[in-house]
Coordinates of C-alpha atoms in Angstrom, one line a residue:
X69 CA 0.3 0.0 -0.2
X70 CA 1.2 3.3 -1.1
X71 CA 0.7 5.5 2.5
X72 CA 3.3 8.3 2.1
X73 CA 1.0 10.9 2.9
X74 CA -1.9 9.7 4.7
X75 CA -2.1 11.5 8.3
X76 CA -5.1 10.3 9.5
X77 CA -8.0 7.7 8.4
X78 CA -11.0 6.3 10.0
X79 CA -12.0 3.5 8.4
X80 CA -15.6 2.4 7.6
X81 CA -17.9 0.2 9.4
X82 CA -17.9 -2.4 6.7
X83 CA -14.5 -3.8 7.3
X84 CA -14.3 -6.8 10.3
X85 CA -10.7 -7.0 10.4
X86 CA -7.2 -5.1 9.6
X87 CA -5.5 -7.7 8.0
X88 CA -1.1 -8.5 8.6
X89 CA 0.8 -5.5 7.6
X90 CA -2.3 -2.8 6.4
X91 CA -0.2 0.3 7.3
X92 CA 2.2 -1.5 7.9
X93 CA 5.3 2.0 7.4
X94 CA 2.8 4.3 6.7
X95 CA 5.3 6.9 8.2
X96 CA 3.3 10.1 8.0
X97 CA 0.1 8.4 9.7
X98 CA -0.9 10.5 12.7
X99 CA -4.1 9.1 14.3
X100 CA -5.9 5.9 13.7
X101 CA -10.1 5.9 14.7
X102 CA -10.6 2.0 14.7
X103 CA -14.3 1.4 14.2
X104 CA -17.1 -1.4 16.0
X105 CA -17.2 -3.9 13.1
X106 CA -13.4 -4.4 13.8
X107 CA -13.1 -7.4 15.9
X108 CA -9.5 -8.2 15.0
X109 CA -6.5 -6.4 14.1
X110 CA -3.7 -8.6 12.3
X111 CA 0.4 -9.2 12.7
X112 CA 2.3 -5.9 12.1
X113 CA -0.5 -3.6 11.2
X114 CA 0.2 -0.3 11.9
X115 CA 3.9 -1.6 12.5
X116 CA 7.0 1.3 11.7
X117 CA 4.4 4.4 11.6
X118 CA 6.4 6.5 13.1
X119 CA 3.6 9.1 13.2
X120 CA 1.6 7.9 15.0
X121 CA 0.2 9.2 18.0
X122 CA -2.8 8.5 18.6
X123 CA -5.2 5.9 18.3
X124 CA -9.0 4.4 19.2
X125 CA -10.1 1.0 19.3
X126 CA -13.7 -0.3 19.1
X127 CA -15.9 -1.9 21.6
X128 CA -16.0 -4.6 19.4
X129 CA -11.9 -5.9 19.4
X130 CA -11.4 -9.2 20.3
X131 CA -7.9 -9.9 19.3
X132 CA -4.7 -8.1 18.5
X133 CA -2.4 -10.3 17.0
X134 CA 1.9 -9.7 17.0
X135 CA 3.5 -6.3 16.6
X136 CA 0.3 -4.8 15.5
X137 CA 1.8 -1.6 17.1
X138 CA 5.4 -2.0 17.1
X139 CA 7.6 0.5 16.6
X140 CA 5.1 3.1 16.7
X141 CA 7.3 5.8 18.1
X142 CA 5.2 8.6 18.4
X143 CA 2.2 7.2 20.0
X144 CA 1.4 8.4 23.3
X145 CA -2.4 7.7 23.3
X146 CA -4.7 4.6 23.0
X147 CA -7.9 4.8 24.0
X148 CA -9.6 1.9 23.9
X149 CA -13.9 1.4 24.1
X150 CA -13.7 -2.2 24.9
X151 CA -14.4 -3.4 28.4
X152 CA -14.0 -7.2 27.6
X153 CA -10.3 -9.2 27.7
X154 CA -8.9 -8.9 24.6
X155 CA -6.9 -12.3 23.6
X156 CA -2.8 -10.7 22.2
X157 CA -0.6 -12.6 20.4
X158 CA 3.1 -12.3 21.9
X159 CA 4.2 -8.7 21.7
X160 CA 1.9 -6.3 20.4
X161 CA 3.5 -2.9 21.2
X162 CA 6.9 -3.3 21.4
X163 CA 9.3 0.3 21.0
X164 CA 6.5 2.5 21.4
X165 CA 7.1 6.1 23.8
X166 CA 7.9 5.1 27.5
X167 CA 5.2 7.7 28.7
X168 CA 1.4 7.5 27.6
X169 CA -1.8 7.5 28.2
X170 CA -4.3 4.9 28.0
X171 CA -7.8 5.1 28.3
X172 CA -11.0 2.7 28.9
X173 CA -14.2 2.8 29.8
X174 CA -14.8 2.7 34.0
X175 CA -15.0 -1.3 34.7
X176 CA -13.0 -2.6 32.0
X177 CA -10.9 -5.7 31.5
X178 CA -9.1 -6.1 28.4
X179 CA -5.8 -6.9 29.6
X180 CA -4.4 -4.0 27.5
X181 CA -2.3 -2.4 30.8
X182 CA -0.4 -5.1 30.8
X183 CA 1.1 -4.7 27.3
X184 CA 2.5 -1.2 27.5
X185 CA 5.5 0.0 29.3
X186 CA 5.3 0.7 32.8
X187 CA 5.6 4.6 32.5
X188 CA 2.2 4.3 31.0
X189 CA -0.6 5.9 32.9
X190 CA -4.4 4.5 32.6
X191 CA -7.0 7.1 33.2
X192 CA -10.6 5.2 33.1
X193 CA -13.5 7.6 31.4
X194 CA -17.3 7.6 32.5
X195 CA -19.5 4.8 31.4
X196 CA -19.2 2.4 27.9
X197 CA -19.2 5.1 25.3
X198 CA -21.0 5.6 22.1
X199 CA -19.7 3.2 19.0
X200 CA -19.0 5.2 16.0
X201 CA -16.8 8.8 15.9
X202 CA -20.7 10.4 14.8
X203 CA -22.2 10.1 19.0
X204 CA -18.7 11.1 20.1
X205 CA -19.0 14.5 20.3
X206 CA -21.2 14.3 23.8
X207 CA -17.7 12.5 24.9
X208 CA -15.7 15.8 24.1
X209 CA -15.5 16.7 27.6
X210 CA -14.1 13.7 29.1
X211 CA -11.1 14.6 26.0
X212 CA -12.3 11.9 23.5
X213 CA -12.3 12.9 20.1
X214 CA -14.9 14.6 18.2
X215 CA -15.0 12.8 15.0

């Protein structure tokens, strides 16, 4: 995929899986919103996205495969809307900044916290949020993207 100029991406709600290496080496990609239709993120899907700063992961995600976010050296914010455990395949996040913030719904049990570097902080946010970017406008006061 030639994605050298791709800075942000909002995926269609028709996508069920982000395949292996789909966005690998999209070095200009700064943010991605993964819709509620996606249940799985393939191996190395976002690896080497050096400019990736923010990722929003849907509430429907059930698995994230090896190296999915490897070498995302600018990643500083992950918003994960899932509340149930996610299956991780070995190392999902490797070579991330030593500090960042993970935002998850209060009461969630994703296991994502254990995948991130020790310097990352976890912020629990209200109730389970809406699943579409269009509905997120009401969540702006919690620091979530407005779509």
